[in-house]
Tab-separated table of C-alpha atoms in Angstrom:
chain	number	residue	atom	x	y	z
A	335	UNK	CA	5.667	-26.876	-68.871
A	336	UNK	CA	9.216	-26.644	-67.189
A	337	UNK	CA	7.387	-25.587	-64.239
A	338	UNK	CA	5.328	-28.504	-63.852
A	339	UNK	CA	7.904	-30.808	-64.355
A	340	UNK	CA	10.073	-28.946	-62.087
A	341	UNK	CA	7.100	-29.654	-59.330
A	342	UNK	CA	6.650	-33.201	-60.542
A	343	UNK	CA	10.271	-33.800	-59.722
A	344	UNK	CA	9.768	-34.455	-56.065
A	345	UNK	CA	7.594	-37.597	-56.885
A	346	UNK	CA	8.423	-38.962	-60.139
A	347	UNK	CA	11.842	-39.982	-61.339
A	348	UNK	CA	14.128	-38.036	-63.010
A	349	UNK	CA	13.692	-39.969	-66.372
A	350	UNK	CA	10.220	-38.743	-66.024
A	351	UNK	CA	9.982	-35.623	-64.412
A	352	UNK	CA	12.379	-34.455	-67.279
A	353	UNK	CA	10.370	-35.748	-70.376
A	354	UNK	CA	7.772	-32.759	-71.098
A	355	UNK	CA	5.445	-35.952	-72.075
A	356	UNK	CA	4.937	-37.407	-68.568
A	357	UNK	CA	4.770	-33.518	-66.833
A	358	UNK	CA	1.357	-33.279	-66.951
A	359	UNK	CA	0.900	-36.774	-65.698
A	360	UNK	CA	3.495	-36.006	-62.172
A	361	UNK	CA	1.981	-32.957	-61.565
A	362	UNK	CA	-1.218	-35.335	-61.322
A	363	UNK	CA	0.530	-37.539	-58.752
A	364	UNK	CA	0.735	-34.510	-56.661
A	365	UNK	CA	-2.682	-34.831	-55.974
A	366	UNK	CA	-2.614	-38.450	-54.288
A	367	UNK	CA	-1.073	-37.338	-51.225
A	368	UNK	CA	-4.105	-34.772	-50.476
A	369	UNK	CA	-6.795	-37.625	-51.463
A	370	UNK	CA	-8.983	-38.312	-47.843
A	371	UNK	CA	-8.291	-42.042	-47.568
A	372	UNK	CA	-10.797	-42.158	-44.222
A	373	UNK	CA	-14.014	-43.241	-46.662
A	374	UNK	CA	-11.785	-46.307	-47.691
A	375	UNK	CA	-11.119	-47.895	-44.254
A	376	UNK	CA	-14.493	-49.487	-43.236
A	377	UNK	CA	-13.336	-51.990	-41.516
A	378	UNK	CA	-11.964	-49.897	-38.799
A	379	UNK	CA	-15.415	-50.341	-37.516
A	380	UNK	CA	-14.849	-47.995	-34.407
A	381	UNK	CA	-13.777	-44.512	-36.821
A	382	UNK	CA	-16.139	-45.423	-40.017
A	383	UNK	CA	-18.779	-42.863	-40.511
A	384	UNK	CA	-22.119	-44.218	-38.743
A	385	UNK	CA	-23.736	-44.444	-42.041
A	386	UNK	CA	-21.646	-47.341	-43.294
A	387	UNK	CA	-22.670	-49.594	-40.515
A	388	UNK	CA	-25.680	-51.483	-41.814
A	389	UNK	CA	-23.518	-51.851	-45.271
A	390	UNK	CA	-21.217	-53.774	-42.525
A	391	UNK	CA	-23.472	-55.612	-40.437
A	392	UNK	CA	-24.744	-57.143	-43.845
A	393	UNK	CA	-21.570	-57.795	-44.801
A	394	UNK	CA	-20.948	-59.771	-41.364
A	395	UNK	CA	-24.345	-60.862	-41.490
A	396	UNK	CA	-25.256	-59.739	-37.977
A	397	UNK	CA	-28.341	-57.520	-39.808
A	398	UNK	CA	-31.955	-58.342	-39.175
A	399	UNK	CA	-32.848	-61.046	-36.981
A	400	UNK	CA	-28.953	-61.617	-35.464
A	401	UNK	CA	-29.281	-58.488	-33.557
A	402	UNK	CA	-29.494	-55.451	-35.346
A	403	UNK	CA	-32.957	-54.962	-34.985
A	404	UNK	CA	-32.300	-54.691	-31.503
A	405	UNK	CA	-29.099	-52.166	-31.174
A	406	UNK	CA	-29.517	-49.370	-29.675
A	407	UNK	CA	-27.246	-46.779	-31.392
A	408	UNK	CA	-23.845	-46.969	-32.980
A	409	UNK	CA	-21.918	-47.640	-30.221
A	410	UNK	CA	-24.228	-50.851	-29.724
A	411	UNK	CA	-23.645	-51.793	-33.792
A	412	UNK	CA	-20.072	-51.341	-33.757
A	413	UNK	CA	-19.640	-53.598	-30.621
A	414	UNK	CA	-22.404	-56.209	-33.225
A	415	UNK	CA	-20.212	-55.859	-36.141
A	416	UNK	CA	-16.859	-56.521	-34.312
A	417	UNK	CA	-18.087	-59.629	-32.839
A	418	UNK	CA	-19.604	-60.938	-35.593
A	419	UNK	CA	-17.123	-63.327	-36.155
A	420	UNK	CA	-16.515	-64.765	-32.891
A	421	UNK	CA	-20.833	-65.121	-32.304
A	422	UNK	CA	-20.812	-67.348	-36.172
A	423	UNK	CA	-18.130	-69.750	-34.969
A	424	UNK	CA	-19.546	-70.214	-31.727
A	425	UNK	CA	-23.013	-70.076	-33.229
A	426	UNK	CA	-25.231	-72.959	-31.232
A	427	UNK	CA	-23.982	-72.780	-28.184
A	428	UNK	CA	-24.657	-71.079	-24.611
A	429	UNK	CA	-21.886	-69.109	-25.190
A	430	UNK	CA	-23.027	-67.278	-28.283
A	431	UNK	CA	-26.189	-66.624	-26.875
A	432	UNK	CA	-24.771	-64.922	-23.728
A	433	UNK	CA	-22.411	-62.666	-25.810
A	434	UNK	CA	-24.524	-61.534	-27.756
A	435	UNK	CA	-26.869	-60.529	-25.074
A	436	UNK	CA	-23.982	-58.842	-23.644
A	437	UNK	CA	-22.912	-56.887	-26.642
A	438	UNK	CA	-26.492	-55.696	-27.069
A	439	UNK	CA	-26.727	-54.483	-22.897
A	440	UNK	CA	-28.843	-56.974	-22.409
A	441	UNK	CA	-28.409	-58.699	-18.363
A	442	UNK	CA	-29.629	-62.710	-19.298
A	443	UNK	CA	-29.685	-65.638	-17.312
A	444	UNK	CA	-29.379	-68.769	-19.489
A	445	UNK	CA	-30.772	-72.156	-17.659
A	446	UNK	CA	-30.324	-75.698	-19.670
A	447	UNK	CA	-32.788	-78.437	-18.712
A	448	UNK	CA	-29.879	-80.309	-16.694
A	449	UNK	CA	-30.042	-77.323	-14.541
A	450	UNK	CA	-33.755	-77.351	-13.452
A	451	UNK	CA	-34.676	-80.872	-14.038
A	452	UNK	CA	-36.026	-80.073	-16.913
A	453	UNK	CA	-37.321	-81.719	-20.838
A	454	UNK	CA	-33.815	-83.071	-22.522
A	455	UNK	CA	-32.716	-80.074	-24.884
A	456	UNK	CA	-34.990	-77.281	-23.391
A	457	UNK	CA	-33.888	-73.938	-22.289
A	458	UNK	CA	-34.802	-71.015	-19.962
A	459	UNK	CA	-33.943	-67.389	-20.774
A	460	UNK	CA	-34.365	-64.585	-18.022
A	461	UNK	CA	-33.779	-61.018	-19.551
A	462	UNK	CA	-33.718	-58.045	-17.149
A	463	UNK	CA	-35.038	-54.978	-19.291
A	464	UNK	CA	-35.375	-52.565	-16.552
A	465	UNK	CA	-33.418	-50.363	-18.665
A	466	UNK	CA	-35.122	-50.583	-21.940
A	467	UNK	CA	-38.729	-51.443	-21.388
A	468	UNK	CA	-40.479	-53.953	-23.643
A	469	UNK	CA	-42.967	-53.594	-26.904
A	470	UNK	CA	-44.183	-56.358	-29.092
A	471	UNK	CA	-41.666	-55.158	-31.829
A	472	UNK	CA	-38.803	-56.097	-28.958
A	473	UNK	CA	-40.618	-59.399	-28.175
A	474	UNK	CA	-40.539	-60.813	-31.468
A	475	UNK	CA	-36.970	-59.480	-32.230
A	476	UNK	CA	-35.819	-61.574	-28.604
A	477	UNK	CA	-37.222	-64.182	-30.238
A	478	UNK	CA	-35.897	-64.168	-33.598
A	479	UNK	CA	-32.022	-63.724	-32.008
A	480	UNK	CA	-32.426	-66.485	-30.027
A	481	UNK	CA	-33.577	-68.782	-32.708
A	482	UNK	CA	-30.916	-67.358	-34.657
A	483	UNK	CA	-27.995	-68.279	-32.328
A	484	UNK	CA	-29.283	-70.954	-30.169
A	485	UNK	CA	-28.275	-74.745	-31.335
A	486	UNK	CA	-30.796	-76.115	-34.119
A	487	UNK	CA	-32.276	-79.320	-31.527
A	488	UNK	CA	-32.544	-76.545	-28.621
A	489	UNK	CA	-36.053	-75.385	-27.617
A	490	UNK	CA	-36.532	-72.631	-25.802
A	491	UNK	CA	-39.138	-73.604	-22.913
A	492	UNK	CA	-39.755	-69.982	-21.130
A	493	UNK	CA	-38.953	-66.297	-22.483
A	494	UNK	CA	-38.837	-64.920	-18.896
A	495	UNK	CA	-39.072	-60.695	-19.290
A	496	UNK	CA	-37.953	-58.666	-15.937
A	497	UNK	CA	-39.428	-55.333	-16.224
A	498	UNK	CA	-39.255	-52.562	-13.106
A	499	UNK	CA	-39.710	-49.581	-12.511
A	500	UNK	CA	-36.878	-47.340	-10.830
A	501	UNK	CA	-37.910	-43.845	-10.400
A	502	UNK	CA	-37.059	-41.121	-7.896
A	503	UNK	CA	-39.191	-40.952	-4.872
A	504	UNK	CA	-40.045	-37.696	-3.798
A	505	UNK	CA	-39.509	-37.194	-0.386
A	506	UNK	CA	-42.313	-35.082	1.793
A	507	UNK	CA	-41.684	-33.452	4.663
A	508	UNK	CA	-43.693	-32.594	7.454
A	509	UNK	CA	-43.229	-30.874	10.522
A	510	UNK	CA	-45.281	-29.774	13.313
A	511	UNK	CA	-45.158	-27.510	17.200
A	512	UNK	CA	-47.762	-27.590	19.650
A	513	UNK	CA	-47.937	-25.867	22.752
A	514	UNK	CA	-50.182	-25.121	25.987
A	515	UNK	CA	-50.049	-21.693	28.045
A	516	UNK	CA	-50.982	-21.519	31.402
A	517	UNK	CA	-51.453	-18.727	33.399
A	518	UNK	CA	-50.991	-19.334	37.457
A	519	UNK	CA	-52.708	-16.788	39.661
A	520	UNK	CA	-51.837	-16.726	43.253
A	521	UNK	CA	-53.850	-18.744	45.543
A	522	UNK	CA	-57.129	-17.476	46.931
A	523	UNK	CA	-59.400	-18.618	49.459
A	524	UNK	CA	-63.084	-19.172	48.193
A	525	UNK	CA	-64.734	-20.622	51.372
A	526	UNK	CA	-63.573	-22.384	54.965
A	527	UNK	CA	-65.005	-25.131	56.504
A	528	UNK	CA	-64.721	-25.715	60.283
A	529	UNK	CA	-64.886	-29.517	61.144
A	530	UNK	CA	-64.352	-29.187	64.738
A	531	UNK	CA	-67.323	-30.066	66.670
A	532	UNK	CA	-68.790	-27.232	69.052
A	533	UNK	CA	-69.206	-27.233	72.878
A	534	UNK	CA	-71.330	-24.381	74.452
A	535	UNK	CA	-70.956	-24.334	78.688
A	536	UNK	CA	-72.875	-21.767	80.517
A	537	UNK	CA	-72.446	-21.240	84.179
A	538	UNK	CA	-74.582	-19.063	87.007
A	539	UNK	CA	-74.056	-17.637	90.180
A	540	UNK	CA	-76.505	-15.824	92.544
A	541	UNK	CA	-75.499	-14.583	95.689
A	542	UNK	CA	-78.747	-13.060	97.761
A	543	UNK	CA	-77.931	-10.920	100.913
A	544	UNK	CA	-80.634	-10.262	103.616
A	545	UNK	CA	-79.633	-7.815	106.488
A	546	UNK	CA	-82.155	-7.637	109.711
A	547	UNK	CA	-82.869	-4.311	111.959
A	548	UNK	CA	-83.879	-3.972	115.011
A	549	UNK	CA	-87.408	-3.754	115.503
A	550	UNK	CA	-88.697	0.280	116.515
């Protein structure tokens, strides 16, 4: 017993640590300091373990239809959760809706009727999803968020969806060497023509010599 209260001594008063009654108690104290406080601290949202995130985003009420169901990943639900209160006061205007494209990666372009001549209270959204691709599931859940965080007498004219594709192009190659060999041989005569004209002269001469005798 002396022992324990000897080790309670560092934590619980002297009144205490030297009553045998309260040694067994102290010596329990001990065991605060070693106690892993991290499971405590939700709300640091960027250290709690991943699995008390939608607990959180219930608790923020940015679950469901106000843009969980289209997070991508913790880093994506953390970014939800910590803006959840800034996206509910600002809830119903153009502002909300932009951020929380923006905390979900989403690249939006948010046009009010005044903008394009337009029906009083409608809205265009343009969403770029290049980077995520689209399935009816995603559709619906665009939908819902925007109903969600877009002001009650709004009506949302055009859902505009940007999808391309951006994929390496292989690159082909092709090259190609011709050549021609020619053999020269010297120069040989296979025939000559004449085309001067020809003039044939012919000349005679006769000389006849008669020699006389005297007659016998």
């Amino acid at each position: 017993m002396s022992g324990a209260v000897a080790k309670a001594g560092g934590v619980a008063p002297n009144i205490l640590a030297n009553d045998p009654r309260f040694g067994h108690l102290a010596q329990l104290t001990t065991r605060l300091g070693d106690a892993d406080l991290s499971t405590l601290l939700v709300y640091l949202v960027d250290q709690v373990d991943a699995g008390w995130l939608p607990a959180l985003a219930e608790q923020f009420h940015v679950a469901g239809d106000e843009g969980w169901r289209l997070s991508q990943g913790a880093r994506q639900q953390r970014e939800l959760i910590k803006q959840s209160i800034h996206l509910h006061r600002s809830k119903g205007t153009r502002w909300s809706l932009q951020q929380v494209l923006a905390t979900l990666a989403l690249s939006g372009q948010i046009s009010e009727w005044f903008e394009y001549a337009g029906k009083p209270y409608h809205f265009k959204i343009h969403i770029d999803l290049a980077a995520r691709g689209i399935a009816a599931a995603t559709l619906t859940a665009l939908e819902a968020m925007i109903n969600e965080y877009k002001n009650a007498r709004s009506v949302l004219e055009l859902l505009a969806l940007v999808l391309s594709n951006r994929s390496a192009v292989p690159v082909l190659a092709l090259a190609t060497q011709g050549g021609e060999l020619a053999t020269v041989y010297p120069f040989q005569l296979e025939s000559l023509q004449q085309r001067a004209s020809l003039n044939a002269a012919l000349a005679h001469a006769s000389v006849e010599m008669v020699t006389l005798y005297p007659a016998a």
